[in-house]
Coordinates of N, CA, C and O in Angstrom, one line a residue:
X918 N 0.8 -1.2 0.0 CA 0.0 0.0 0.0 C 0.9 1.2 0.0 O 1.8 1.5 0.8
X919 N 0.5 2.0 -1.0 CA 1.3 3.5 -1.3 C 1.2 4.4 0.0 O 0.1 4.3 0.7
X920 N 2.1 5.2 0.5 CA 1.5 6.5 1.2 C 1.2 7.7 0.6 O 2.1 8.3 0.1
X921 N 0.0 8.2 0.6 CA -0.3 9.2 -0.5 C -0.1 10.5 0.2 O -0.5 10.7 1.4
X922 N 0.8 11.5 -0.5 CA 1.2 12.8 0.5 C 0.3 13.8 0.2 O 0.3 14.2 -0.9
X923 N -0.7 14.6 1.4 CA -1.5 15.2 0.6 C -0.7 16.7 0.7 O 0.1 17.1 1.6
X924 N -1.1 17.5 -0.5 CA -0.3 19.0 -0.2 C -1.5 19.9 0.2 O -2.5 20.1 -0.5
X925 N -1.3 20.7 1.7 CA -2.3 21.5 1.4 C -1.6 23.0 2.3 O -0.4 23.2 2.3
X926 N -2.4 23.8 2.7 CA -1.6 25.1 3.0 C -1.0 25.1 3.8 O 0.0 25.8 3.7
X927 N -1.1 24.4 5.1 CA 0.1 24.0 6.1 C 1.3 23.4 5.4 O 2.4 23.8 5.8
X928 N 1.5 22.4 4.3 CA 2.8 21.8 4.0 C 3.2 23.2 3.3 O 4.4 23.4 3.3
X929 N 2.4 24.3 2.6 CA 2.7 25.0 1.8 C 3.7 26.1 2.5 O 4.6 26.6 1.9
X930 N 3.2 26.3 3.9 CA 3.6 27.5 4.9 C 5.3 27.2 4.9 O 6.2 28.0 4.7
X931 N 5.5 25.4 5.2 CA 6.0 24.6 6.0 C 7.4 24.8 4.8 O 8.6 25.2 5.1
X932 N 7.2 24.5 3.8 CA 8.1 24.8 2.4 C 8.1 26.2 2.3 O 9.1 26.3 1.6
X933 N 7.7 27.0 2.4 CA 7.9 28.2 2.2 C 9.0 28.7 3.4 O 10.1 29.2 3.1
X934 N 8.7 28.5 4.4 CA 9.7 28.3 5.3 C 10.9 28.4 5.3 O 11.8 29.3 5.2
X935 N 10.8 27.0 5.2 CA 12.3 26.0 4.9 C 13.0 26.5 3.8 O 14.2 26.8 3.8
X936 N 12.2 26.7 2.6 CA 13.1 27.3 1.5 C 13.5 28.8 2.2 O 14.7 29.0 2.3
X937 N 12.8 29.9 2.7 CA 13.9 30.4 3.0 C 14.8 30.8 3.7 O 15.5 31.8 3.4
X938 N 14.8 29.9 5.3 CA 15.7 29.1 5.7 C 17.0 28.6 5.6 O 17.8 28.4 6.5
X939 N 17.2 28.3 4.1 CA 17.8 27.4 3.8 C 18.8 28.6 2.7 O 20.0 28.7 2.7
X940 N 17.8 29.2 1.8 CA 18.4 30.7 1.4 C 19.2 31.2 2.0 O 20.4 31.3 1.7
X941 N 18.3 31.7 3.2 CA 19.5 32.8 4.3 C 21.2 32.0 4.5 O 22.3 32.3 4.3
X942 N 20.2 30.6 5.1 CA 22.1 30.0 5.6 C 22.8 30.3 4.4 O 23.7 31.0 4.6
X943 N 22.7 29.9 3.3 CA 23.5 29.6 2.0 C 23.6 31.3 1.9 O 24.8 31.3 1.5
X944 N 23.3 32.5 1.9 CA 23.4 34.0 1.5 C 24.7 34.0 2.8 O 25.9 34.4 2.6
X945 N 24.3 33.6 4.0 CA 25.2 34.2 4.6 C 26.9 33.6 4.6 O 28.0 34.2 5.0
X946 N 26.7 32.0 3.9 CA 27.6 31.2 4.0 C 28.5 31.7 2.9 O 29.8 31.6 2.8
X947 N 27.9 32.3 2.3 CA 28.8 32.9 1.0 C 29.1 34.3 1.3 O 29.9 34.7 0.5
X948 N 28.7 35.2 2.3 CA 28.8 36.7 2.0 C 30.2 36.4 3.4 O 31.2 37.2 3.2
X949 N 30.2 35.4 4.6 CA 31.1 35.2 5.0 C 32.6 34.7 4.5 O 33.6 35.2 5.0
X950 N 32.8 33.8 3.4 CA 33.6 33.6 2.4 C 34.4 35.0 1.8 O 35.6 35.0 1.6
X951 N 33.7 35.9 1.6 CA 34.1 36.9 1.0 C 35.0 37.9 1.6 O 35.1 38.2 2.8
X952 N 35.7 38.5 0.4 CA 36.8 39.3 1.1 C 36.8 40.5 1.5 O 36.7 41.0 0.4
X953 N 36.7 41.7 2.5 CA 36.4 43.0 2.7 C 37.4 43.6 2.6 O 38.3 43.4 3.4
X954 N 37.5 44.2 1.9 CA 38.6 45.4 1.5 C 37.8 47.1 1.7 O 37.0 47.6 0.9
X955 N 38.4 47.6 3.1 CA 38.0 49.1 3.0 C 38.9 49.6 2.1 O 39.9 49.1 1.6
X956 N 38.2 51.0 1.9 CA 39.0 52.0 0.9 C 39.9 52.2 2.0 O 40.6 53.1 1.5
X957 N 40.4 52.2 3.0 CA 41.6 52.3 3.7 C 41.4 52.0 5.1 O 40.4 52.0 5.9
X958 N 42.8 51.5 5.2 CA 42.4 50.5 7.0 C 42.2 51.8 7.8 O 41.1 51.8 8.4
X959 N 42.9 52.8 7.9 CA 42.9 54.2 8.8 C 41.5 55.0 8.4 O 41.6 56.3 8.3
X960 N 40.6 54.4 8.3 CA 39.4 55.5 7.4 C 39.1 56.6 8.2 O 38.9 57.8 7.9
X961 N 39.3 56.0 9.7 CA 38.6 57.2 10.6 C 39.6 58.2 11.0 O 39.2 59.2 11.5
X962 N 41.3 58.0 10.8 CA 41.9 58.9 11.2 C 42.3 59.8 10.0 O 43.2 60.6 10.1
X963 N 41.6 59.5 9.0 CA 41.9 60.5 7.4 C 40.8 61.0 7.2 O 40.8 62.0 6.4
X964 N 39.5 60.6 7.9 CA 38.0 61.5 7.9 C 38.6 62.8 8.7 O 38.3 64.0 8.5
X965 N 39.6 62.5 9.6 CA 39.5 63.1 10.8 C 40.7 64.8 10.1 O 40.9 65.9 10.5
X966 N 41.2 64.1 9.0 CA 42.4 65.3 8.1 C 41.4 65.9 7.0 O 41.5 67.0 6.5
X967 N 40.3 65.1 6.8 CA 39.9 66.1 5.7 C 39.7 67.5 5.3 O 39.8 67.9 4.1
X968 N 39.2 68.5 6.5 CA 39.7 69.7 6.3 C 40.7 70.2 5.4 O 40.8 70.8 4.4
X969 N 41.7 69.4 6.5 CA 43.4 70.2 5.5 C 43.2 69.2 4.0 O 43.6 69.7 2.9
X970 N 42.8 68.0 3.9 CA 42.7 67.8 2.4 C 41.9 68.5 1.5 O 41.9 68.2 0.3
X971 N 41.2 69.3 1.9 CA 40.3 69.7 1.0 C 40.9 71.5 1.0 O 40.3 72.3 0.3
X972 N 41.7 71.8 1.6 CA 42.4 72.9 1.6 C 43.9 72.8 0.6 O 44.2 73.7 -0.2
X973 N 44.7 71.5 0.7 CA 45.6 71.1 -0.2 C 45.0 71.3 -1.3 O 45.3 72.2 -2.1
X974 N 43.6 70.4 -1.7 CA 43.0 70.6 -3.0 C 43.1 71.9 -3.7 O 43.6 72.1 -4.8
X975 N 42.5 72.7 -2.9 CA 42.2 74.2 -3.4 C 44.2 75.1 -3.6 O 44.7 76.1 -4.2
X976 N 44.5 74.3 -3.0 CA 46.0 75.4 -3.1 C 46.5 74.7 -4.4 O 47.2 75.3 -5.2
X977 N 46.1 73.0 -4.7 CA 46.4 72.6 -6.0 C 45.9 73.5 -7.0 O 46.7 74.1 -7.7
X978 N 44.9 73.6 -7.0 CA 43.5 73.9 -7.7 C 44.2 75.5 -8.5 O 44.2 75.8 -9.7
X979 N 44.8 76.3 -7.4 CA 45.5 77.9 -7.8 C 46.6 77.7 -8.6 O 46.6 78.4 -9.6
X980 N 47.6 76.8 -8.5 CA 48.2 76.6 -9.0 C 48.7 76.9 -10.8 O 48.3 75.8 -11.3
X981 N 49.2 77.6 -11.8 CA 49.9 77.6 -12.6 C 51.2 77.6 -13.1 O 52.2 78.3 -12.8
X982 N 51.2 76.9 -14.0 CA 50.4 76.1 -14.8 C 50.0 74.9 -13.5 O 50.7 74.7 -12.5
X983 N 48.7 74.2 -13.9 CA 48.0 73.3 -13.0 C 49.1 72.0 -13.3 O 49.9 71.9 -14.2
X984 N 48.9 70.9 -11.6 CA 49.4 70.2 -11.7 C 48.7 69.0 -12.9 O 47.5 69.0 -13.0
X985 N 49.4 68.0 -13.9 CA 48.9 67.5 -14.7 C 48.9 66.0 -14.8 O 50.0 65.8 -14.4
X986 N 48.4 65.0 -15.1 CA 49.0 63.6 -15.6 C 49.1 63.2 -17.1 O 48.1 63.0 -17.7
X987 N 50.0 63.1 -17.5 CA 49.6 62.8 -19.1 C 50.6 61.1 -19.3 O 51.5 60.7 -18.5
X988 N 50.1 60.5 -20.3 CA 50.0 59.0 -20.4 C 50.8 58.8 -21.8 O 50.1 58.8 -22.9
X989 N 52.2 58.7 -22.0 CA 52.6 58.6 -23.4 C 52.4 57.0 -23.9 O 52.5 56.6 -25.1
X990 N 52.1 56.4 -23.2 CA 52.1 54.9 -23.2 C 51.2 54.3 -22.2 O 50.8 55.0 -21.3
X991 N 50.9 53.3 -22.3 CA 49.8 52.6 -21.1 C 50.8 51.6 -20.6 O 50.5 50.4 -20.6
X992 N 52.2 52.1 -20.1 CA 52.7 51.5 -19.1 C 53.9 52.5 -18.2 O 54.7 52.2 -17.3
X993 N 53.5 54.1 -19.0 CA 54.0 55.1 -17.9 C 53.2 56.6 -17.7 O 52.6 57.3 -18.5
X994 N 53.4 56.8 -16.8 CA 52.6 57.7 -16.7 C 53.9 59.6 -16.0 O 54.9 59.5 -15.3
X995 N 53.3 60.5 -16.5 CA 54.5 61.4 -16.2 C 53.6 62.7 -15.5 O 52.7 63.3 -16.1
X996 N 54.1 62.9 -14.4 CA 53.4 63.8 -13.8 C 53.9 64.8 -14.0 O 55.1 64.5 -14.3
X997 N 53.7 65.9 -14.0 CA 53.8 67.7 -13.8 C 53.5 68.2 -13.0 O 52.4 67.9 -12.5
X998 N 54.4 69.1 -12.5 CA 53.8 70.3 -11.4 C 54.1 71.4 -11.8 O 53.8 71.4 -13.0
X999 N 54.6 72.7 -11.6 CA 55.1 74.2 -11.6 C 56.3 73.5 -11.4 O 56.6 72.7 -10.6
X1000 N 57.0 74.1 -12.2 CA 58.8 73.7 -12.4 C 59.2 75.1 -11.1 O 60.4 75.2 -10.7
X1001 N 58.3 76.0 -10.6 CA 59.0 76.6 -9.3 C 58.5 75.9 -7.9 O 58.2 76.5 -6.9
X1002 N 58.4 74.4 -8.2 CA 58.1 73.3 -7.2 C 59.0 72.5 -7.0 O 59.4 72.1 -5.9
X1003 N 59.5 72.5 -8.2 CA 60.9 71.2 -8.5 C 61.5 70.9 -7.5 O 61.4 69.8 -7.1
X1004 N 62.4 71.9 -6.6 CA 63.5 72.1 -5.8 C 63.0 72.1 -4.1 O 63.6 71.8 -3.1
X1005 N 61.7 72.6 -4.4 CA 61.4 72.6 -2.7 C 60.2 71.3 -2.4 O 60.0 70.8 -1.2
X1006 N 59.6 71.0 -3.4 CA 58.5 69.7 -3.2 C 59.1 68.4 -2.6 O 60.0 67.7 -3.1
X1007 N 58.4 68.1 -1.2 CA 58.6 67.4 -0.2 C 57.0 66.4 -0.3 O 56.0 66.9 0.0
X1008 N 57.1 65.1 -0.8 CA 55.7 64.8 -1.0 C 56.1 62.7 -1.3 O 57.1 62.1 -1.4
X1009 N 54.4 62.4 -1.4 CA 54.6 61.2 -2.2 C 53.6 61.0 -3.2 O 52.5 61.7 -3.4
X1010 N 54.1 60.1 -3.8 CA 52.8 60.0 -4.9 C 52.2 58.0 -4.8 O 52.8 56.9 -4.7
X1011 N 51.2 58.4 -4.9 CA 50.4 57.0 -4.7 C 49.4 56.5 -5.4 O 48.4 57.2 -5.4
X1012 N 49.2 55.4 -6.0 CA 48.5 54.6 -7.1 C 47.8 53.9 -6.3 O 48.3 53.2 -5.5
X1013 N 46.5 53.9 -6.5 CA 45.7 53.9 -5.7 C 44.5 52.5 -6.6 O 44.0 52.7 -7.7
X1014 N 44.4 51.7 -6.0 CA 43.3 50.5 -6.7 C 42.5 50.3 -5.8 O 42.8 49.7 -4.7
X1015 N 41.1 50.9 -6.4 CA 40.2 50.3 -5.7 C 39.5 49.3 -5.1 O 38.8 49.4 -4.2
X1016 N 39.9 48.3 -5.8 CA 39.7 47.1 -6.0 C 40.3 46.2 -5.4 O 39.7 45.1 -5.1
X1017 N 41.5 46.3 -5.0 CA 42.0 45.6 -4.1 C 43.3 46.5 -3.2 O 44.4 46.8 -3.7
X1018 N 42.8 46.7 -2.1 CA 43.9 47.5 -1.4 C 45.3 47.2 -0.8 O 46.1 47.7 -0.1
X1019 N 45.2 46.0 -1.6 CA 46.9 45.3 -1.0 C 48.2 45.5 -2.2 O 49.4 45.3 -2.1
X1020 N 47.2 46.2 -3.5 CA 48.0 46.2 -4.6 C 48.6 47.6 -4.9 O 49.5 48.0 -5.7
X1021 N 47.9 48.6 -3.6 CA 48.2 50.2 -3.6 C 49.7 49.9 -3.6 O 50.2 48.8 -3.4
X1022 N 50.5 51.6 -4.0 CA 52.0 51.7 -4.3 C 52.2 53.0 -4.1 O 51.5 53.8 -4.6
X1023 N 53.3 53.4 -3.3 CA 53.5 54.2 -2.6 C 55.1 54.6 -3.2 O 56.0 53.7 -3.0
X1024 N 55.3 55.9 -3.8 CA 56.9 56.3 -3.8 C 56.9 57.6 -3.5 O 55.9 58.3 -3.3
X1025 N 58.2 58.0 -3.5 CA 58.5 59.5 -2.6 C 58.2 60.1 -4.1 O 58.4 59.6 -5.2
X1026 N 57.7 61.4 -3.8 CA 58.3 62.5 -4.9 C 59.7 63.0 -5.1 O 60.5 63.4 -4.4
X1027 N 59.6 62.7 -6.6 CA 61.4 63.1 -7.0 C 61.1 63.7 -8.2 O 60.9 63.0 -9.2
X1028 N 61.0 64.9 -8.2 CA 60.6 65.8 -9.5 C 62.3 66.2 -9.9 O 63.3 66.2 -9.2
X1029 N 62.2 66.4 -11.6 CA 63.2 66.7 -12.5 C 63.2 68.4 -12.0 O 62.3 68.9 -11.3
X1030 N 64.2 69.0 -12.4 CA 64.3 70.1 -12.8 C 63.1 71.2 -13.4 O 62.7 72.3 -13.2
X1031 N 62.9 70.0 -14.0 CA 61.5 71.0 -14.9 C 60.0 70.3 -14.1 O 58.9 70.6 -14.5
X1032 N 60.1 69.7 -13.1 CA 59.1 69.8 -12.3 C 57.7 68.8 -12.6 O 56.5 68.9 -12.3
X1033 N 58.5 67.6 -13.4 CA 58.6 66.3 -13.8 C 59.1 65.1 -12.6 O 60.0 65.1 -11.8
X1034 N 58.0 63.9 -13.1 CA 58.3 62.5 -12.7 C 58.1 61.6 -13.2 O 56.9 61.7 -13.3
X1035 N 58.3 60.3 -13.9 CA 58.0 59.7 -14.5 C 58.0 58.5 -13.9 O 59.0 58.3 -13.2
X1036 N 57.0 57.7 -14.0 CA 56.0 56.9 -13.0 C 55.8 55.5 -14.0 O 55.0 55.4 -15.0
X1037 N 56.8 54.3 -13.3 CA 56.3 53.4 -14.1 C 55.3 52.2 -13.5 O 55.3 51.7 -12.4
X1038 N 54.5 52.0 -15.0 CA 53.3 51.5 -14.3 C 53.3 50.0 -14.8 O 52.2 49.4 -15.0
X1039 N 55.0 49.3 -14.9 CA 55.0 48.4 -15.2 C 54.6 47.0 -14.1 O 54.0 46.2 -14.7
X1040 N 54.8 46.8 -13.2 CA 54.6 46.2 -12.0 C 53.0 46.3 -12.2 O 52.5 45.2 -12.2
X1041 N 52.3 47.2 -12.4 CA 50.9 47.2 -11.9 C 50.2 46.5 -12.8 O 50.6 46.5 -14.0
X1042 N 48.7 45.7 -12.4 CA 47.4 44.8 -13.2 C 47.3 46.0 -13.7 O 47.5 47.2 -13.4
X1043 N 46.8 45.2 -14.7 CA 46.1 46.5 -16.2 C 44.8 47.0 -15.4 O 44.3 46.4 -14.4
X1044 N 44.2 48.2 -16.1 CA 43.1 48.5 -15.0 C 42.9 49.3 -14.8 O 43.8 50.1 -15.2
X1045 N 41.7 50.2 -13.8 CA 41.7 51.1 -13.3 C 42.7 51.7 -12.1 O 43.2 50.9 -11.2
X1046 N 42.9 52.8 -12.0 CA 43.8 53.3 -11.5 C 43.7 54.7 -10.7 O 43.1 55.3 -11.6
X1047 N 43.9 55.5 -9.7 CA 44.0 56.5 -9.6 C 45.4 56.9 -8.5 O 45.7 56.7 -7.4
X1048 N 46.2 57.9 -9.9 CA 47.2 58.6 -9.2 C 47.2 59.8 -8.3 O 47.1 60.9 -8.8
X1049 N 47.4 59.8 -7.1 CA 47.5 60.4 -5.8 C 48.9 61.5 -5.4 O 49.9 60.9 -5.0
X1050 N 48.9 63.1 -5.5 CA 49.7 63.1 -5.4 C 49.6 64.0 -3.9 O 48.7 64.9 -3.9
X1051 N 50.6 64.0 -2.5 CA 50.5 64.5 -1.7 C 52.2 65.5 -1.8 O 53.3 65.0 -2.0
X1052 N 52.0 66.7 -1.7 CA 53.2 67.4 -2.0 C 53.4 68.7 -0.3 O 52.5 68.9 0.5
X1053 N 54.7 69.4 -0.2 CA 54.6 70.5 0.5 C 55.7 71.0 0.0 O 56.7 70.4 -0.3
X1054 N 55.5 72.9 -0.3 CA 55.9 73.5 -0.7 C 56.2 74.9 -0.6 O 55.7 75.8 -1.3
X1055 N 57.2 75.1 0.8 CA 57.2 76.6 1.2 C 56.3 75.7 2.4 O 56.3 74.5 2.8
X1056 N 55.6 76.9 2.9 CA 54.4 76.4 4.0 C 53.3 76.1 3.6 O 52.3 76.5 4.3
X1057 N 53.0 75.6 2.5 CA 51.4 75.2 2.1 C 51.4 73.7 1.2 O 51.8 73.5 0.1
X1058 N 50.8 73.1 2.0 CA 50.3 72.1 1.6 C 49.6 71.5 0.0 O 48.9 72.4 -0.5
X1059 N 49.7 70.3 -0.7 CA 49.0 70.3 -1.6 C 48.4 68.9 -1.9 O 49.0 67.9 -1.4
X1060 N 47.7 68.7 -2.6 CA 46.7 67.5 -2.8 C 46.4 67.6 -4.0 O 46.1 68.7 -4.4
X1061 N 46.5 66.4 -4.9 CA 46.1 66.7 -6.8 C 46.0 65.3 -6.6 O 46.6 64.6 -5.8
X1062 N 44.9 64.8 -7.4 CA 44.2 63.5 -8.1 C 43.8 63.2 -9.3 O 42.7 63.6 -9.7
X1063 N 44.5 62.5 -9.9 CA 43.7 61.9 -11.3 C 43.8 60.3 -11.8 O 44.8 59.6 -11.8
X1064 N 42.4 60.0 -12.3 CA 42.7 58.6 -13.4 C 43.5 58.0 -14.0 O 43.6 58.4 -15.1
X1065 N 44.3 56.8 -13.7 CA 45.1 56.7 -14.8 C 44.9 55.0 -15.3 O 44.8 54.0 -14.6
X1066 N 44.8 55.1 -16.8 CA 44.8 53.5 -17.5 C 45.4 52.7 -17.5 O 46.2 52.7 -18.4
X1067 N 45.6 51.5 -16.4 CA 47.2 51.0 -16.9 C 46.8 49.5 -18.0 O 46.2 48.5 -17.6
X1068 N 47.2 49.6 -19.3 CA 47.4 48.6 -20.0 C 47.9 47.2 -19.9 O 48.0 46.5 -20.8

Protein backbone atom coordinates (compact mmCIF):
# COMPACT_ATOMS: atom_id res chain seq x y z
CA UNK A 1 0.00 0.00 0.00
CA UNK A 2 1.34 3.54 -1.26
CA UNK A 3 1.47 6.51 1.21
CA UNK A 4 -0.31 9.19 -0.53
CA UNK A 5 1.16 12.76 0.50
CA UNK A 6 -1.48 15.18 0.64
CA UNK A 7 -0.33 18.97 -0.20
CA UNK A 8 -2.32 21.48 1.39
CA UNK A 9 -1.59 25.10 2.96
CA UNK A 10 0.11 24.04 6.13
CA UNK A 11 2.83 21.75 4.01
CA UNK A 12 2.71 25.00 1.81
CA UNK A 13 3.59 27.52 4.87
CA UNK A 14 6.01 24.62 6.02
CA UNK A 15 8.05 24.81 2.38
CA UNK A 16 7.89 28.21 2.24
CA UNK A 17 9.72 28.32 5.32
CA UNK A 18 12.27 26.00 4.90
CA UNK A 19 13.14 27.34 1.53
CA UNK A 20 13.94 30.38 3.02
CA UNK A 21 15.73 29.11 5.67
CA UNK A 22 17.78 27.41 3.77
CA UNK A 23 18.35 30.70 1.44
CA UNK A 24 19.46 32.78 4.33
CA UNK A 25 22.08 29.99 5.60
CA UNK A 26 23.51 29.60 1.99
CA UNK A 27 23.43 34.03 1.52
CA UNK A 28 25.15 34.22 4.63
CA UNK A 29 27.59 31.16 3.96
CA UNK A 30 28.78 32.89 0.99
CA UNK A 31 28.83 36.73 2.01
CA UNK A 32 31.12 35.18 5.01
CA UNK A 33 33.58 33.58 2.40
CA UNK A 34 34.07 36.95 1.03
CA UNK A 35 36.85 39.31 1.15
CA UNK A 36 36.39 42.98 2.71
CA UNK A 37 38.62 45.44 1.48
CA UNK A 38 37.99 49.15 3.00
CA UNK A 39 39.01 51.99 0.89
CA UNK A 40 41.55 52.26 3.74
CA UNK A 41 42.44 50.48 6.96
CA UNK A 42 42.86 54.20 8.79
CA UNK A 43 39.41 55.54 7.35
CA UNK A 44 38.65 57.25 10.55
CA UNK A 45 41.91 58.93 11.22
CA UNK A 46 41.89 60.50 7.43
CA UNK A 47 37.99 61.54 7.85
CA UNK A 48 39.47 63.07 10.80
CA UNK A 49 42.41 65.27 8.09
CA UNK A 50 39.92 66.08 5.66
CA UNK A 51 39.70 69.71 6.32
CA UNK A 52 43.38 70.19 5.48
CA UNK A 53 42.69 67.80 2.38
CA UNK A 54 40.34 69.73 1.03
CA UNK A 55 42.43 72.88 1.57
CA UNK A 56 45.57 71.06 -0.25
CA UNK A 57 43.04 70.65 -3.00
CA UNK A 58 42.22 74.19 -3.43
CA UNK A 59 45.97 75.39 -3.14
CA UNK A 60 46.37 72.58 -6.05
CA UNK A 61 43.54 73.92 -7.72
CA UNK A 62 45.51 77.88 -7.76
CA UNK A 63 48.18 76.57 -9.03
CA UNK A 64 49.89 77.64 -12.63
CA UNK A 65 50.36 76.06 -14.80
CA UNK A 66 48.00 73.26 -13.04
CA UNK A 67 49.42 70.19 -11.71
CA UNK A 68 48.93 67.51 -14.66
CA UNK A 69 49.00 63.65 -15.59
CA UNK A 70 49.65 62.80 -19.13
CA UNK A 71 49.99 58.96 -20.44
CA UNK A 72 52.64 58.58 -23.36
CA UNK A 73 52.09 54.93 -23.16
CA UNK A 74 49.76 52.64 -21.09
CA UNK A 75 52.72 51.47 -19.08
CA UNK A 76 54.02 55.05 -17.94
CA UNK A 77 52.64 57.74 -16.71
CA UNK A 78 54.46 61.39 -16.24
CA UNK A 79 53.39 63.76 -13.80
CA UNK A 80 53.80 67.74 -13.76
CA UNK A 81 53.81 70.28 -11.39
CA UNK A 82 55.12 74.15 -11.59
CA UNK A 83 58.83 73.68 -12.37
CA UNK A 84 58.99 76.62 -9.25
CA UNK A 85 58.08 73.25 -7.21
CA UNK A 86 60.93 71.19 -8.53
CA UNK A 87 63.55 72.06 -5.77
CA UNK A 88 61.44 72.60 -2.65
CA UNK A 89 58.52 69.73 -3.18
CA UNK A 90 58.64 67.42 -0.24
CA UNK A 91 55.74 64.80 -0.95
CA UNK A 92 54.60 61.18 -2.25
CA UNK A 93 52.84 59.98 -4.88
CA UNK A 94 50.38 57.05 -4.71
CA UNK A 95 48.48 54.56 -7.13
CA UNK A 96 45.73 53.93 -5.71
CA UNK A 97 43.27 50.53 -6.66
CA UNK A 98 40.20 50.33 -5.65
CA UNK A 99 39.65 47.07 -6.00
CA UNK A 100 42.01 45.64 -4.06
CA UNK A 101 43.86 47.52 -1.40
CA UNK A 102 46.87 45.32 -0.95
CA UNK A 103 47.97 46.16 -4.63
CA UNK A 104 48.22 50.24 -3.62
CA UNK A 105 51.97 51.71 -4.32
CA UNK A 106 53.54 54.19 -2.63
CA UNK A 107 56.86 56.33 -3.84
CA UNK A 108 58.47 59.48 -2.62
CA UNK A 109 58.27 62.51 -4.90
CA UNK A 110 61.39 63.13 -6.97
CA UNK A 111 60.63 65.85 -9.54
CA UNK A 112 63.17 66.68 -12.46
CA UNK A 113 64.28 70.13 -12.80
CA UNK A 114 61.47 70.96 -14.94
CA UNK A 115 59.12 69.76 -12.34
CA UNK A 116 58.60 66.27 -13.75
CA UNK A 117 58.31 62.46 -12.66
CA UNK A 118 57.96 59.73 -14.51
CA UNK A 119 55.96 56.94 -12.98
CA UNK A 120 56.25 53.36 -14.08
CA UNK A 121 53.27 51.51 -14.28
CA UNK A 122 54.97 48.38 -15.20
CA UNK A 123 54.63 46.24 -12.05
CA UNK A 124 50.86 47.20 -11.89
CA UNK A 125 47.45 44.83 -13.16
CA UNK A 126 46.09 46.48 -16.25
CA UNK A 127 43.11 48.51 -15.00
CA UNK A 128 41.65 51.07 -13.28
CA UNK A 129 43.84 53.28 -11.49
CA UNK A 130 44.04 56.49 -9.60
CA UNK A 131 47.18 58.63 -9.18
CA UNK A 132 47.53 60.39 -5.83
CA UNK A 133 49.71 63.06 -5.42
CA UNK A 134 50.45 64.48 -1.72
CA UNK A 135 53.22 67.36 -1.98
CA UNK A 136 54.55 70.48 0.53
CA UNK A 137 55.95 73.54 -0.72
CA UNK A 138 57.24 76.58 1.19
CA UNK A 139 54.39 76.44 4.00
CA UNK A 140 51.44 75.21 2.11
CA UNK A 141 50.33 72.07 1.55
CA UNK A 142 49.04 70.32 -1.57
CA UNK A 143 46.75 67.48 -2.80
CA UNK A 144 46.11 66.66 -6.76
CA UNK A 145 44.21 63.49 -8.07
CA UNK A 146 43.75 61.91 -11.33
CA UNK A 147 42.73 58.57 -13.35
CA UNK A 148 45.11 56.73 -14.81
CA UNK A 149 44.78 53.46 -17.51
CA UNK A 150 47.16 51.03 -16.89
CA UNK A 151 47.42 48.61 -20.02
Amino acid sequence: MAMRITFNWGTGVALVYTAFALATVGFVTFAMGRSVDLVSADYYAQSLQQDRKMEAERNALMLRPAPSVAQPNGRTAVLSLPPDHAASARGRVTLYRASDASADVTLPLALDVHGRQHVSLDRLVAGHWILKVHWSSGSRDYYFERPVLVQ
